[in-house]
Amino acid sequence: MLEDRWVYRNGSFVKWADATVHMMSHSFARGSTIFEVISFYATASGPAVFRLHEHISRLEKSAAYLDMELPGDHDMLCQAVAESVRRNRLPKGVIKMVGYYPQFALDIQPPQKRLDLAIFAMDPSQDLEGLDFSFENGTTAGIARWRKLDPQTIPIEAKAAANYLNGMIARLDVQKRGLEDAILLDSQGFIAEGATESVFLVKDGRLLTPSLGTVLDSITRRSILQVARHLGIETIEGRLRPELLFQADEIFFANTPFKVIPVRRVEEREMPGAPGPMQRCLWDVLQRIAAGTEPAFADWLYPV
């Protein structure tokens, strides 16, 4: 249960209930929080964090985009994540790293560059409600009326809390139509991504995904492309027109906790046979990688 979890905060651990900031803090009032969500898995050698170095590197990039300073170097941040998993004695689960300004500030500018840091380690199956996932059931999706944030207005590759209002209202929009998840188009009308997910399409045996530039450089997106190429699957990154959603043989989302999320319906179009064969293939390999049984990808796991 969450009340039993320990939270890393600036070099020490506090109980879950004590991991708080004031409601007038800059990060609460202005959305000036950066974060990473990272998965970790049970392996024969103990818990291992999935692509930890890549996640820490992206957190560092988010800080650089927003002129923030993290309270530690790369190795220290990795060690803090590992210690958070150990302290909570969890074999598998999800980590959320949060860089934030705890100080009161009425002005739009933050009070300083240096962030505070908190790390939460959880097991969604024990700690959270409403995050149940079934690969076989997948999800339904609709094209949101809201467009993806334009990269000329804000650094969209920064994982900043304020950016995610965009995905929130997009998902709310399609849920009003009885669908579960949103697909956002970019400001030019091409497929961008989901509310918090990357989007993939399969057409004629090829794996297609929107190119970087208007979407987050997702670690899971990167992983799926690398696995697909390892398997000899042709991959295409490009500007994808929304018409492809009604022509694709398979469609799926990808995110950190669930990796491959089959889409069984997009708008009024049913996707017969979902999850499709490419989704199953990628899912199976990613499950083996997470379990530490795929030697070619052993360096993706950071032992705790």
Tab-separated table of C-alpha atoms in Angstrom:
chain	number	residue	atom	x	y	z
A	1	MET	CA	0.000	0.000	0.000
A	2	LEU	CA	1.158	3.533	-0.737
A	3	GLU	CA	1.225	4.573	2.913
A	4	ASP	CA	3.923	1.944	3.460
A	5	ARG	CA	6.184	3.275	0.695
A	6	TRP	CA	9.376	5.252	1.266
A	7	VAL	CA	10.084	8.254	-0.961
A	8	TYR	CA	13.544	9.524	-1.838
A	9	ARG	CA	13.727	13.283	-1.294
A	10	ASN	CA	16.967	15.193	-1.729
A	11	GLY	CA	19.255	12.454	-0.472
A	12	SER	CA	17.158	10.938	2.304
A	13	PHE	CA	13.954	8.923	2.625
A	14	VAL	CA	10.612	10.044	4.021
A	15	LYS	CA	7.305	8.250	4.429
A	16	TRP	CA	4.799	8.570	1.583
A	17	ALA	CA	2.517	10.881	3.578
A	18	ASP	CA	5.404	13.260	4.243
A	19	ALA	CA	6.412	13.672	0.583
A	20	THR	CA	4.631	17.009	0.153
A	21	VAL	CA	5.129	20.614	-0.974
A	22	HIS	CA	3.076	23.727	-0.312
A	23	MET	CA	0.179	24.441	-2.675
A	24	MET	CA	1.755	27.815	-3.482
A	25	SER	CA	5.009	26.245	-4.589
A	26	HIS	CA	6.114	27.295	-8.060
A	27	SER	CA	5.916	23.767	-9.484
A	28	PHE	CA	2.381	23.238	-8.187
A	29	ALA	CA	1.058	26.636	-9.256
A	30	ARG	CA	2.948	26.980	-12.549
A	31	GLY	CA	3.451	23.380	-13.684
A	32	SER	CA	7.240	23.728	-13.595
A	33	THR	CA	7.891	20.061	-12.825
A	34	ILE	CA	9.972	17.696	-14.936
A	35	PHE	CA	9.700	13.964	-14.535
A	36	GLU	CA	10.468	10.473	-15.772
A	37	VAL	CA	8.379	7.326	-15.473
A	38	ILE	CA	10.532	4.190	-15.495
A	39	SER	CA	9.664	0.499	-15.247
A	40	PHE	CA	11.547	-2.163	-13.340
A	41	TYR	CA	11.150	-5.920	-13.532
A	42	ALA	CA	11.755	-9.129	-11.653
A	43	THR	CA	14.623	-11.138	-13.125
A	44	ALA	CA	16.437	-14.265	-11.977
A	45	SER	CA	19.130	-11.978	-10.533
A	46	GLY	CA	16.696	-9.684	-8.730
A	47	PRO	CA	14.966	-6.415	-9.704
A	48	ALA	CA	16.331	-4.580	-12.728
A	49	VAL	CA	15.433	-1.126	-14.051
A	50	PHE	CA	14.603	-0.849	-17.749
A	51	ARG	CA	16.952	1.460	-19.688
A	52	LEU	CA	17.763	3.560	-16.652
A	53	HIS	CA	20.685	5.425	-18.243
A	54	GLU	CA	18.464	6.535	-21.147
A	55	HIS	CA	15.782	7.776	-18.756
A	56	ILE	CA	18.285	9.725	-16.675
A	57	SER	CA	19.783	11.216	-19.836
A	58	ARG	CA	16.335	12.368	-20.931
A	59	LEU	CA	15.667	13.899	-17.499
A	60	GLU	CA	18.935	15.797	-17.882
A	61	LYS	CA	17.844	16.997	-21.322
A	62	SER	CA	14.474	18.134	-19.941
A	63	ALA	CA	16.313	20.164	-17.313
A	64	ALA	CA	18.587	21.681	-19.971
A	65	TYR	CA	15.642	22.615	-22.232
A	66	LEU	CA	14.022	24.506	-19.347
A	67	ASP	CA	17.218	26.023	-17.883
A	68	MET	CA	16.940	23.946	-14.706
A	69	GLU	CA	19.661	22.347	-12.612
A	70	LEU	CA	19.338	18.825	-11.237
A	71	PRO	CA	20.699	18.170	-7.725
A	72	GLY	CA	23.240	15.553	-8.739
A	73	ASP	CA	25.162	13.994	-11.596
A	74	HIS	CA	24.141	11.066	-13.775
A	75	ASP	CA	25.610	8.310	-11.595
A	76	MET	CA	24.144	9.758	-8.407
A	77	LEU	CA	20.683	9.853	-9.985
A	78	CYS	CA	20.989	6.229	-11.104
A	79	GLN	CA	22.055	5.170	-7.630
A	80	ALA	CA	19.153	7.071	-6.061
A	81	VAL	CA	16.692	5.197	-8.284
A	82	ALA	CA	18.223	1.823	-7.381
A	83	GLU	CA	18.170	2.656	-3.685
A	84	SER	CA	14.502	3.671	-3.925
A	85	VAL	CA	13.644	0.236	-5.319
A	86	ARG	CA	15.702	-1.503	-2.647
A	87	ARG	CA	14.249	0.570	0.177
A	88	ASN	CA	10.705	-0.368	-0.857
A	89	ARG	CA	11.584	-4.051	-1.318
A	90	LEU	CA	9.722	-4.322	-4.590
A	91	PRO	CA	10.548	-6.988	-7.203
A	92	LYS	CA	8.782	-5.088	-10.020
A	93	GLY	CA	6.836	-1.932	-10.604
A	94	VAL	CA	7.081	1.661	-11.738
A	95	ILE	CA	9.334	4.533	-10.669
A	96	LYS	CA	8.459	8.201	-10.989
A	97	MET	CA	11.244	10.743	-10.692
A	98	VAL	CA	10.130	14.325	-10.093
A	99	GLY	CA	12.274	17.451	-10.301
A	100	TYR	CA	10.439	20.428	-8.801
A	101	TYR	CA	10.625	23.863	-7.216
A	102	PRO	CA	9.183	23.636	-3.677
A	103	GLN	CA	9.527	27.354	-2.944
A	104	PHE	CA	6.657	29.848	-2.956
A	105	ALA	CA	6.779	32.119	-5.992
A	106	LEU	CA	3.985	34.309	-7.294
A	107	ASP	CA	5.979	35.341	-10.336
A	108	ILE	CA	5.998	33.219	-13.479
A	109	GLN	CA	9.779	32.894	-13.221
A	110	PRO	CA	11.034	30.177	-10.862
A	111	PRO	CA	12.812	31.307	-7.703
A	112	GLN	CA	16.061	29.537	-8.643
A	113	LYS	CA	17.521	27.127	-11.198
A	114	ARG	CA	18.313	24.231	-8.863
A	115	LEU	CA	15.533	21.683	-8.446
A	116	ASP	CA	14.568	19.464	-5.561
A	117	LEU	CA	14.259	15.778	-6.460
A	118	ALA	CA	11.811	13.108	-5.355
A	119	ILE	CA	11.707	9.452	-6.425
A	120	PHE	CA	8.663	7.249	-5.942
A	121	ALA	CA	8.783	3.455	-6.376
A	122	MET	CA	5.455	1.639	-6.611
A	123	ASP	CA	3.887	-1.615	-7.660
A	124	PRO	CA	0.689	-0.661	-9.531
A	125	SER	CA	-0.861	-4.065	-8.834
A	126	GLN	CA	-0.606	-3.384	-5.095
A	127	ASP	CA	-0.684	0.380	-4.839
A	128	LEU	CA	-2.861	1.841	-7.565
A	129	GLU	CA	-6.417	1.397	-8.769
A	130	GLY	CA	-7.610	1.895	-12.322
A	131	LEU	CA	-4.342	0.929	-14.006
A	132	ASP	CA	-5.285	-2.635	-14.887
A	133	PHE	CA	-3.976	-3.638	-18.290
A	134	SER	CA	-4.785	-6.578	-20.525
A	135	PHE	CA	-2.699	-7.075	-23.657
A	136	GLU	CA	-5.447	-9.247	-25.109
A	137	ASN	CA	-8.170	-6.644	-24.548
A	138	GLY	CA	-6.110	-3.678	-25.681
A	139	THR	CA	-7.909	-0.358	-26.030
A	140	THR	CA	-10.063	1.794	-28.294
A	141	ALA	CA	-8.927	5.092	-29.778
A	142	GLY	CA	-10.249	8.216	-31.417
A	143	ILE	CA	-8.734	11.231	-33.139
A	144	ALA	CA	-8.914	14.149	-30.727
A	145	ARG	CA	-10.087	17.558	-31.854
A	146	TRP	CA	-7.176	19.084	-29.930
A	147	ARG	CA	-3.842	19.223	-31.767
A	148	LYS	CA	-0.438	18.305	-30.363
A	149	LEU	CA	1.551	21.230	-28.968
A	150	ASP	CA	3.577	22.879	-31.714
A	151	PRO	CA	7.368	22.528	-31.229
A	152	GLN	CA	7.801	26.201	-32.129
A	153	THR	CA	5.834	27.234	-29.040
A	154	ILE	CA	7.354	25.039	-26.335
A	155	PRO	CA	10.116	22.376	-26.121
A	156	ILE	CA	7.861	19.345	-26.560
A	157	GLU	CA	10.719	16.899	-25.905
A	158	ALA	CA	10.905	18.099	-22.315
A	159	LYS	CA	8.890	15.813	-20.048
A	160	ALA	CA	7.334	18.735	-18.187
A	161	ALA	CA	4.103	18.514	-16.233
A	162	ALA	CA	2.619	21.587	-17.914
A	163	ASN	CA	2.911	19.933	-21.349
A	164	TYR	CA	0.597	17.099	-20.299
A	165	LEU	CA	-2.504	19.265	-20.041
A	166	ASN	CA	-2.510	18.803	-23.818
A	167	GLY	CA	-2.862	15.037	-23.545
A	168	MET	CA	-5.357	15.271	-20.692
A	169	ILE	CA	-7.888	17.341	-22.617
A	170	ALA	CA	-7.361	15.215	-25.738
A	171	ARG	CA	-8.229	12.039	-23.856
A	172	LEU	CA	-11.225	13.697	-22.216
A	173	ASP	CA	-12.433	14.694	-25.679
A	174	VAL	CA	-12.502	11.154	-27.089
A	175	GLN	CA	-13.859	9.665	-23.877
A	176	LYS	CA	-16.961	11.823	-24.325
A	177	ARG	CA	-17.528	9.774	-27.497
A	178	GLY	CA	-17.213	6.446	-25.694
A	179	LEU	CA	-13.596	5.731	-26.661
A	180	GLU	CA	-10.720	5.144	-24.274
A	181	ASP	CA	-7.563	6.750	-25.653
A	182	ALA	CA	-6.721	9.712	-27.842
A	183	ILE	CA	-4.645	10.091	-30.978
A	184	LEU	CA	-3.455	13.672	-31.456
A	185	LEU	CA	-2.573	15.159	-34.819
A	186	ASP	CA	0.197	17.713	-35.019
A	187	SER	CA	-0.410	21.331	-36.037
A	188	GLN	CA	0.059	20.330	-39.708
A	189	GLY	CA	-2.563	17.576	-39.511
A	190	PHE	CA	-0.241	14.551	-39.398
A	191	ILE	CA	-0.411	11.780	-36.776
A	192	ALA	CA	1.606	12.761	-33.694
A	193	GLU	CA	1.069	10.625	-30.585
A	194	GLY	CA	-1.344	9.606	-27.878
A	195	ALA	CA	-2.126	11.447	-24.661
A	196	THR	CA	0.888	9.824	-22.976
A	197	GLU	CA	1.847	7.219	-25.572
A	198	SER	CA	3.658	6.774	-28.862
A	199	VAL	CA	1.605	5.566	-31.836
A	200	PHE	CA	2.597	2.723	-34.183
A	201	LEU	CA	0.933	1.376	-37.315
A	202	VAL	CA	1.588	-1.830	-39.248
A	203	LYS	CA	1.013	-1.827	-42.989
A	204	ASP	CA	2.082	-4.563	-45.418
A	205	GLY	CA	4.559	-6.012	-42.941
A	206	ARG	CA	6.239	-2.690	-42.208
A	207	LEU	CA	6.238	-0.843	-38.887
A	208	LEU	CA	5.370	2.858	-39.160
A	209	THR	CA	5.592	5.604	-36.530
A	210	PRO	CA	5.626	9.416	-36.599
A	211	SER	CA	9.090	10.891	-36.895
A	212	LEU	CA	10.731	12.928	-34.155
A	213	GLY	CA	10.342	16.677	-34.220
A	214	THR	CA	6.697	16.899	-33.218
A	215	VAL	CA	6.631	14.037	-30.699
A	216	LEU	CA	8.431	13.040	-27.510
A	217	ASP	CA	11.595	10.995	-27.945
A	218	SER	CA	10.006	8.119	-26.034
A	219	ILE	CA	12.301	5.463	-24.564
A	220	THR	CA	9.658	2.821	-25.315
A	221	ARG	CA	9.290	4.094	-28.886
A	222	ARG	CA	13.047	3.845	-29.279
A	223	SER	CA	13.047	0.334	-27.805
A	224	ILE	CA	10.313	-0.953	-30.104
A	225	LEU	CA	12.086	0.375	-33.178
A	226	GLN	CA	15.355	-1.238	-32.089
A	227	VAL	CA	13.678	-4.577	-31.361
A	228	ALA	CA	11.856	-4.493	-34.701
A	229	ARG	CA	15.097	-3.870	-36.597
A	230	HIS	CA	16.788	-6.643	-34.631
A	231	LEU	CA	14.007	-8.960	-35.838
A	232	GLY	CA	14.444	-7.860	-39.451
A	233	ILE	CA	11.210	-5.863	-39.586
A	234	GLU	CA	11.319	-2.839	-41.874
A	235	THR	CA	10.657	0.363	-39.934
A	236	ILE	CA	9.573	3.742	-41.274
A	237	GLU	CA	9.621	7.013	-39.350
A	238	GLY	CA	7.834	9.808	-41.169
A	239	ARG	CA	4.925	12.200	-41.491
A	240	LEU	CA	1.910	9.920	-41.393
A	241	ARG	CA	-1.459	11.099	-42.646
A	242	PRO	CA	-4.492	10.262	-40.471
A	243	GLU	CA	-6.037	8.309	-43.370
A	244	LEU	CA	-3.518	5.574	-42.582
A	245	LEU	CA	-5.399	4.858	-39.355
A	246	PHE	CA	-8.220	3.495	-41.535
A	247	GLN	CA	-5.904	1.516	-43.821
A	248	ALA	CA	-3.405	-0.011	-41.376
A	249	ASP	CA	-3.373	-3.740	-40.681
A	250	GLU	CA	-2.528	-3.127	-37.003
A	251	ILE	CA	-2.404	-0.109	-34.703
A	252	PHE	CA	-0.935	0.080	-31.235
A	253	PHE	CA	0.179	2.510	-28.564
A	254	ALA	CA	3.436	2.188	-26.634
A	255	ASN	CA	4.276	3.517	-23.187
A	256	THR	CA	6.562	2.777	-20.251
A	257	PRO	CA	4.305	0.672	-17.990
A	258	PHE	CA	2.674	-1.533	-20.650
A	259	LYS	CA	5.065	-1.376	-23.629
A	260	VAL	CA	2.600	-2.557	-26.353
A	261	ILE	CA	-1.091	-1.579	-26.150
A	262	PRO	CA	-3.120	-3.041	-29.035
A	263	VAL	CA	-5.875	-0.873	-30.517
A	264	ARG	CA	-8.930	-3.002	-31.256
A	265	ARG	CA	-10.999	-0.109	-32.612
A	266	VAL	CA	-10.148	3.326	-33.996
A	267	GLU	CA	-13.136	5.651	-34.311
A	268	GLU	CA	-15.805	3.419	-35.909
A	269	ARG	CA	-13.305	1.058	-37.503
A	270	GLU	CA	-12.935	-2.313	-35.800
A	271	MET	CA	-9.502	-3.909	-36.016
A	272	PRO	CA	-10.232	-7.614	-36.553
A	273	GLY	CA	-7.774	-10.022	-34.995
A	274	ALA	CA	-6.270	-7.476	-32.590
A	275	PRO	CA	-3.746	-8.022	-31.091
A	276	GLY	CA	-2.191	-8.679	-34.486
A	277	PRO	CA	0.861	-10.828	-35.269
A	278	MET	CA	3.432	-8.022	-35.189
A	279	GLN	CA	2.097	-6.730	-31.898
A	280	ARG	CA	2.332	-10.229	-30.417
A	281	CYS	CA	5.867	-10.674	-31.713
A	282	LEU	CA	7.096	-7.360	-30.280
A	283	TRP	CA	5.237	-7.936	-27.012
A	284	ASP	CA	6.779	-11.376	-26.557
A	285	VAL	CA	10.325	-10.149	-27.170
A	286	LEU	CA	9.897	-7.166	-24.844
A	287	GLN	CA	8.592	-9.465	-22.107
A	288	ARG	CA	11.696	-11.639	-22.465
A	289	ILE	CA	13.953	-8.584	-22.408
A	290	ALA	CA	12.247	-7.417	-19.199
A	291	ALA	CA	12.767	-10.843	-17.646
A	292	GLY	CA	16.470	-10.765	-18.520
A	293	THR	CA	16.311	-13.730	-20.887
A	294	GLU	CA	17.264	-11.967	-24.155
A	295	PRO	CA	21.088	-11.778	-24.192
A	296	ALA	CA	21.173	-9.325	-27.111
A	297	PHE	CA	19.477	-6.718	-24.933
A	298	ALA	CA	21.026	-7.515	-21.565
A	299	ASP	CA	22.523	-4.028	-21.308
A	300	TRP	CA	19.027	-2.524	-21.233
A	301	LEU	CA	18.614	-3.719	-17.639
A	302	TYR	CA	20.208	-1.895	-14.709
A	303	PRO	CA	20.529	-4.341	-11.790
A	304	VAL	CA	19.325	-3.101	-8.430
